CSV table of C-alpha atoms in Angstrom, one decimal:
chain,number,residue,atom,x,y,z
A,17,MET,CA,26.8,-62.3,40.9
A,18,THR,CA,30.2,-62.9,42.1
A,19,ARG,CA,33.8,-60.9,40.8
A,20,GLN,CA,34.9,-64.2,39.1
A,21,GLU,CA,31.1,-64.5,37.2
A,22,ILE,CA,31.7,-60.5,36.3
A,23,THR,CA,35.3,-61.3,35.0
A,24,TYR,CA,34.7,-64.1,33.2
A,25,ARG,CA,31.4,-62.4,31.5
A,26,LEU,CA,33.1,-59.7,30.4
A,27,TYR,CA,36.3,-61.6,29.1
A,28,ARG,CA,34.1,-64.1,27.3
A,29,LEU,CA,32.1,-61.3,25.6
A,30,ARG,CA,34.6,-59.0,25.0
A,31,ARG,CA,34.2,-58.9,21.3
A,32,LEU,CA,30.5,-58.2,21.4
A,33,LEU,CA,31.4,-55.6,24.1
A,34,VAL,CA,34.1,-54.0,21.5
A,35,ALA,CA,32.4,-54.0,18.6
A,36,GLY,CA,29.0,-53.0,20.2
A,37,SER,CA,30.5,-49.6,21.4
A,38,LEU,CA,32.7,-49.0,18.4
A,39,LEU,CA,29.8,-49.8,15.6
A,40,PRO,CA,27.7,-46.4,16.6
A,41,LEU,CA,30.8,-44.4,16.1
A,42,ALA,CA,29.8,-44.9,12.6
A,43,GLY,CA,26.3,-44.0,13.0
A,44,LEU,CA,27.6,-40.6,14.8
A,45,ALA,CA,30.1,-40.0,11.7
A,46,ILE,CA,27.2,-40.8,9.1
A,47,GLY,CA,24.6,-38.2,10.9
A,48,ALA,CA,27.7,-35.6,11.4
A,49,GLN,CA,27.8,-35.1,7.9
A,50,ILE,CA,24.1,-35.1,7.2
A,51,SER,CA,23.6,-32.7,9.6
A,52,GLY,CA,26.7,-30.7,8.8
A,53,LEU,CA,28.2,-30.7,12.0
A,54,GLY,CA,31.1,-32.9,11.0
A,55,GLY,CA,33.1,-30.8,13.3
A,56,ILE,CA,31.7,-32.7,16.7
A,57,LEU,CA,33.6,-35.9,15.3
A,58,THR,CA,37.0,-33.7,17.0
A,59,GLY,CA,35.2,-33.6,20.4
A,60,TRP,CA,33.8,-35.2,23.2
A,61,ALA,CA,31.0,-36.5,21.1
A,62,PRO,CA,33.0,-39.7,20.0
A,63,LEU,CA,34.1,-40.8,23.5
A,64,ALA,CA,30.1,-40.1,24.9
A,65,VAL,CA,28.8,-42.1,22.0
A,66,ALA,CA,31.3,-45.2,22.8
A,67,GLY,CA,31.2,-45.2,26.4
A,68,LEU,CA,27.2,-44.9,26.2
A,69,GLY,CA,27.0,-48.1,23.9
A,70,LEU,CA,29.5,-49.9,26.2
A,71,ALA,CA,27.7,-48.7,29.4
A,72,VAL,CA,24.5,-50.2,28.4
A,73,LEU,CA,25.5,-53.2,26.4
A,74,THR,CA,27.7,-54.1,29.7
A,75,ALA,CA,24.6,-53.5,32.0
A,76,LEU,CA,22.3,-55.9,29.5
A,77,LEU,CA,25.2,-58.8,29.3
A,78,LEU,CA,26.2,-59.2,32.6
A,79,ARG,CA,22.4,-59.4,33.8
A,80,PHE,CA,21.6,-61.8,30.4
A,81,PRO,CA,25.1,-63.3,29.6
A,82,ASN,CA,23.2,-65.3,27.0
A,83,SER,CA,21.5,-62.5,25.2
A,84,MET,CA,23.6,-62.0,22.3
A,85,ILE,CA,20.8,-61.1,19.7
A,86,GLU,CA,19.7,-57.9,22.3
A,87,GLY,CA,23.1,-57.2,22.0
A,88,VAL,CA,23.6,-56.9,18.7
A,89,ALA,CA,20.3,-55.2,18.1
A,90,LEU,CA,21.3,-52.7,20.9
A,91,SER,CA,24.3,-51.7,19.2
A,92,LEU,CA,23.0,-51.8,15.8
A,93,SER,CA,19.9,-49.5,16.8
A,94,LEU,CA,21.9,-46.8,18.3
A,95,THR,CA,24.0,-46.7,15.6
A,96,LEU,CA,21.2,-46.5,12.8
A,97,THR,CA,19.3,-43.7,15.4
A,98,LEU,CA,22.6,-41.3,15.1
A,99,ALA,CA,23.0,-42.0,11.6
A,100,LEU,CA,19.1,-41.3,10.5
A,101,VAL,CA,17.6,-39.1,13.0
A,102,PRO,CA,19.0,-36.1,11.2
A,103,LEU,CA,17.4,-37.1,8.0
A,104,ILE,CA,13.8,-37.2,9.8
A,105,ASP,CA,14.3,-34.7,12.6
A,106,SER,CA,15.9,-31.2,12.3
A,107,ARG,CA,19.8,-30.2,12.2
A,108,ALA,CA,18.6,-28.3,15.6
A,109,HIS,CA,18.0,-31.2,17.5
A,110,PHE,CA,21.1,-32.9,16.7
A,111,ALA,CA,23.4,-30.1,17.5
A,112,ASP,CA,21.3,-29.5,20.9
A,113,LEU,CA,22.8,-33.2,21.4
A,114,PHE,CA,26.4,-32.5,20.9
A,115,LEU,CA,27.5,-29.1,21.0
A,116,PRO,CA,27.4,-27.2,23.7
A,117,GLY,CA,25.1,-24.4,25.1
A,118,GLY,CA,22.0,-26.1,23.3
A,119,GLY,CA,18.7,-25.3,25.0
A,120,GLY,CA,17.2,-28.1,23.9
A,121,GLY,CA,19.3,-30.8,25.1
A,122,ALA,CA,17.0,-32.7,27.1
A,123,ASP,CA,14.3,-33.0,24.6
A,124,ALA,CA,16.6,-34.0,22.2
A,125,ALA,CA,18.0,-36.5,24.2
A,126,VAL,CA,14.3,-38.2,25.2
A,127,HIS,CA,13.9,-38.0,21.5
A,128,MET,CA,17.1,-40.2,20.3
A,129,ALA,CA,16.5,-42.4,23.6
A,130,LEU,CA,12.8,-43.2,22.3
A,131,ALA,CA,14.1,-43.6,18.7
A,132,TRP,CA,17.1,-45.8,20.0
A,133,MET,CA,14.4,-48.1,22.2
A,134,LEU,CA,12.0,-48.7,19.1
A,135,GLY,CA,14.6,-49.7,16.9
A,136,PHE,CA,15.6,-51.9,19.7
A,137,PHE,CA,12.5,-53.9,19.9
A,138,ALA,CA,12.4,-54.0,16.1
A,139,LEU,CA,15.6,-55.3,15.4
A,140,VAL,CA,15.7,-58.4,17.7
A,141,PRO,CA,13.1,-60.4,15.6
A,142,ALA,CA,14.7,-58.8,12.5
A,143,ILE,CA,18.2,-60.1,13.7
A,144,ALA,CA,16.6,-63.5,14.5
A,145,LEU,CA,15.6,-64.4,11.2
A,146,LEU,CA,19.2,-64.6,10.5
A,147,ASP,CA,18.8,-67.8,12.2
A,148,ARG,CA,17.2,-69.3,8.9
A,149,VAL,CA,20.2,-68.6,6.6
A,150,ARG,CA,22.2,-71.2,6.4
A,151,ILE,CA,26.2,-71.0,5.8
A,152,GLY,CA,27.0,-74.7,4.8
A,153,GLN,CA,29.6,-76.4,5.9
A,154,SER,CA,32.0,-74.5,8.8
A,155,THR,CA,34.7,-75.3,10.9
A,156,VAL,CA,34.7,-74.3,14.6
A,157,VAL,CA,38.0,-74.7,16.3
A,158,SER,CA,37.9,-73.7,20.2
A,159,THR,CA,41.2,-74.2,22.5
A,160,LEU,CA,41.4,-74.0,26.5
A,161,ARG,CA,44.2,-74.0,28.7
A,162,TYR,CA,43.4,-75.9,32.2
A,163,ASP,CA,44.8,-77.1,35.4
A,164,LEU,CA,43.7,-80.3,35.2
A,165,ALA,CA,45.1,-84.0,34.5
A,166,PRO,CA,44.7,-84.3,30.9
A,167,ASP,CA,43.0,-87.9,31.5
A,168,ALA,CA,40.4,-86.2,33.7
A,169,ALA,CA,40.2,-83.3,31.3
A,170,PHE,CA,39.7,-85.8,28.2
A,171,ASP,CA,37.3,-87.7,30.0
A,172,ALA,CA,35.2,-84.7,30.5
A,173,LEU,CA,35.3,-83.3,26.9
A,174,THR,CA,34.2,-86.8,25.2
A,175,LEU,CA,31.0,-88.7,25.0
A,176,LYS,CA,30.9,-92.3,26.3
A,177,PRO,CA,27.6,-94.0,26.0
A,178,ASP,CA,25.4,-95.2,29.1
A,179,VAL,CA,26.5,-92.4,31.3
A,180,THR,CA,24.6,-89.6,33.2
A,181,SER,CA,25.6,-86.3,34.4
A,182,PRO,CA,23.9,-83.4,35.8
A,183,ASP,CA,23.8,-81.6,32.2
A,184,ARG,CA,23.9,-84.9,29.7
A,185,GLN,CA,22.7,-88.1,29.5
A,186,THR,CA,23.8,-91.1,26.8
A,187,GLY,CA,21.9,-94.5,25.7
A,188,THR,CA,23.0,-97.6,24.6
A,189,PRO,CA,24.8,-98.1,21.0
A,190,ASP,CA,22.5,-99.6,18.5
A,191,ARG,CA,24.3,-102.2,15.7
A,192,ASP,CA,25.6,-99.7,14.1
A,193,GLY,CA,27.4,-97.8,17.1
A,194,PHE,CA,24.8,-94.7,17.2
A,195,PHE,CA,23.4,-93.9,20.8
A,196,ASP,CA,21.3,-91.1,22.0
A,197,VAL,CA,22.7,-87.8,23.5
A,198,THR,CA,20.2,-85.7,25.4
A,199,VAL,CA,21.4,-82.3,26.5
A,200,TRP,CA,19.4,-80.2,29.8
A,201,TYR,CA,19.8,-76.3,30.1
A,202,ASP,CA,17.8,-73.6,31.8
A,203,GLY,CA,15.5,-72.1,29.1
A,204,ALA,CA,12.3,-70.2,28.7
A,205,ASP,CA,8.9,-72.2,28.5
A,206,PRO,CA,7.7,-71.4,25.3
A,207,GLU,CA,4.3,-70.2,26.4
A,208,THR,CA,4.6,-68.4,29.6
A,209,PHE,CA,8.3,-67.4,29.1
A,210,ALA,CA,9.2,-68.6,32.9
A,211,PRO,CA,12.2,-70.4,33.5
A,212,ALA,CA,11.8,-74.2,32.7
A,213,ARG,CA,14.2,-76.8,32.2
A,214,GLN,CA,14.9,-77.7,28.4
A,215,SER,CA,16.3,-80.5,26.7
A,216,HIS,CA,17.6,-81.3,23.0
A,217,THR,CA,18.7,-84.8,21.8
A,218,TYR,CA,21.1,-85.9,18.9
A,219,ARG,CA,22.9,-89.1,18.0
A,220,ALA,CA,26.3,-89.9,18.1
A,221,ARG,CA,28.9,-92.6,17.2
A,222,ILE,CA,32.4,-92.8,18.2
A,223,VAL,CA,34.3,-93.1,14.7
A,224,GLU,CA,37.7,-93.1,16.3
A,225,ALA,CA,39.3,-93.4,19.9
A,226,ALA,CA,43.0,-93.2,20.8
A,227,PRO,CA,44.7,-92.0,24.2
A,228,LEU,CA,43.6,-88.0,24.4
A,229,ARG,CA,42.3,-88.1,20.9
A,230,GLN,CA,38.4,-88.9,20.0
A,231,VAL,CA,36.6,-88.3,16.6
A,232,THR,CA,32.7,-88.4,17.0
A,233,ALA,CA,30.3,-88.3,14.3
A,234,THR,CA,26.9,-86.8,15.3
A,235,VAL,CA,23.1,-86.6,13.7
A,236,LEU,CA,20.6,-84.3,14.3
A,237,GLN,CA,17.0,-82.9,13.4
A,238,VAL,CA,17.4,-78.9,12.6
A,239,GLN,CA,14.1,-77.7,11.5
A,240,GLY,CA,12.9,-80.8,9.7
A,241,ARG,CA,16.1,-81.6,7.9
A,242,THR,CA,19.1,-84.0,8.8
A,243,SER,CA,22.2,-82.7,9.8
A,244,THR,CA,25.5,-84.1,10.3
A,245,SER,CA,28.9,-83.0,11.9
A,246,VAL,CA,32.1,-84.5,12.6
A,247,SER,CA,34.1,-83.6,15.9
A,248,GLU,CA,37.8,-83.9,17.5
A,249,VAL,CA,38.8,-83.6,20.7
A,250,ARG,CA,42.6,-83.5,21.5
A,251,VAL,CA,44.0,-83.0,24.6
A,252,THR,CA,47.9,-81.9,25.4
A,253,PRO,CA,49.5,-82.5,28.7
A,254,SER,CA,51.5,-79.5,29.5
A,255,ASP,CA,53.6,-78.3,32.5
A,256,ASP,CA,50.5,-76.7,34.4
A,257,GLY,CA,48.0,-79.2,33.2
A,258,CYS,CA,46.7,-79.5,29.7
A,259,LEU,CA,45.9,-77.7,26.4
A,260,CYS,CA,42.0,-78.8,25.3
A,261,GLU,CA,41.4,-78.4,21.8
A,262,SER,CA,38.2,-79.2,19.7
A,263,ARG,CA,37.6,-78.8,16.1
A,264,GLU,CA,34.1,-79.6,14.7
A,265,VAL,CA,33.0,-79.5,10.9
A,266,GLN,CA,29.3,-79.1,10.8
A,267,ASP,CA,26.6,-78.1,8.3
A,268,HIS,CA,24.0,-77.4,10.5
A,269,LEU,CA,24.9,-73.5,11.3
A,270,THR,CA,22.9,-70.4,10.4
A,271,LEU,CA,24.4,-67.5,9.9
A,272,LEU,CA,23.4,-66.2,13.5
A,273,SER,CA,24.7,-69.0,15.1
A,274,ARG,CA,28.2,-68.5,13.4
A,275,MET,CA,28.0,-65.2,14.2
A,276,ASN,CA,27.1,-65.8,18.2
A,277,PHE,CA,30.1,-68.4,18.1
A,278,TRP,CA,32.4,-65.6,16.9
A,279,LEU,CA,31.0,-62.7,19.6
A,280,ALA,CA,30.7,-64.9,22.6
A,281,ASP,CA,33.1,-67.3,21.7
A,282,TYR,CA,30.8,-70.5,22.4
A,283,GLY,CA,33.3,-73.1,21.7
A,284,ALA,CA,35.7,-72.3,24.4
A,285,ASP,CA,32.9,-71.3,26.9
A,286,TYR,CA,31.8,-74.9,26.5
A,287,LEU,CA,35.0,-76.2,27.3
A,288,GLN,CA,35.0,-74.2,30.5
A,289,GLY,CA,32.0,-75.3,31.8
A,290,ALA,CA,32.6,-79.3,30.9
A,291,LEU,CA,36.1,-78.6,32.7
A,292,ASP,CA,34.8,-76.6,35.8
A,293,GLU,CA,32.1,-79.4,36.4
A,294,ALA,CA,35.3,-82.1,36.1
A,295,ALA,CA,37.1,-80.2,38.8
A,296,GLY,CA,34.3,-79.7,41.1
A,297,ARG,CA,34.1,-75.9,40.9
A,298,GLU,CA,31.3,-73.7,40.9
A,299,SER,CA,31.4,-72.5,36.8
A,300,PRO,CA,30.7,-69.0,35.3
A,301,ALA,CA,30.6,-70.4,31.9
A,302,LEU,CA,27.7,-69.1,30.1
A,303,CYS,CA,26.4,-72.4,28.7
A,304,ARG,CA,25.7,-73.0,32.6
A,305,GLN,CA,23.9,-70.1,33.2
A,306,SER,CA,20.2,-69.8,32.6
A,307,GLN,CA,19.4,-69.1,28.6
A,308,ARG,CA,17.1,-66.2,29.4
A,309,THR,CA,17.0,-63.0,27.8
A,310,PHE,CA,15.7,-59.6,28.2
A,311,MET,CA,12.8,-60.0,25.8
A,312,GLY,CA,12.3,-63.2,27.5
A,313,TRP,CA,12.2,-61.7,31.1
A,314,LEU,CA,10.3,-58.7,29.8
A,315,ALA,CA,7.5,-61.5,28.0
A,316,SER,CA,7.3,-63.3,31.4
A,317,THR,CA,6.3,-60.2,33.6
A,318,MET,CA,3.8,-59.0,31.6
A,319,LYS,CA,2.7,-62.5,31.1
A,320,ARG,CA,2.8,-62.6,35.1
A,321,GLN,CA,0.8,-59.3,35.5
A,322,GLY,CA,-1.4,-59.4,33.2
A,323,PRO,CA,-3.2,-56.8,31.0
A,324,ALA,CA,-3.6,-53.4,32.9
A,325,GLY,CA,-6.3,-53.4,35.2
A,326,ALA,CA,-7.0,-57.1,35.4
A,327,ASP,CA,-7.8,-58.9,38.6
A,328,PRO,CA,-4.7,-60.8,39.9
A,329,GLU,CA,-4.6,-64.5,39.8
């Protein structure tokens, strides 16, 4: 991993990192009040909790930059652990963690860590259920400044029929002007969880075209229902290149995808990847990286190794 990739991932995931490190402080405050140890909130405990959350979350997202669900689960699990452990454990254990001179600090840390990890594994599938909660029509606006000629940037960001690129292929328009758009990405095989090239396809039609501006309508199937969207791409020349703007009105976003759009800045990340490709640069964009997650990697590893004691294939 290069320094550029590290810097980009930290910047693009900044909202998730900040929210994920601050949220556990709420759990600490609740736990401190329940256990009657409110005084720890004026000591080093808040800084330690925020630092721990930030460190673990950063390690996860640097290795698996598309693990937004797992990042949220990691932070939320730590929050709930700090808030609820005083209810199911003893006040002494909570004190051992955050007050100096506690004789059982190591045992308390192990118990808290186990509770944190158990909560994490339980919350990942629970948070994934938010993908079933539709939020109706929504608008996503993304902007990015880039040092590329406006015409080249516009060509990179807009759809055209009968074009093939490394990550996308478009078909021939029908009599209504619609053409197929197939997008390829690196994901995980649903059975083996191993890295695999995957794709999804939707239909698109150019509704309006003007110099450095295009409006496109798309139709796709999402979980058995037809969904539509209208997107506008506009490129404005500037002294150092151009300002690229994407505005999309759609009805297929779920609560989970809308949350991820904000936490990971998906729109600007897509612009970055497309413009880097047009400029002939190696792109650090998250959408150009493997879509594998920590849980997918873990499942793939367990699948390869098989049950304990089994003969290797």
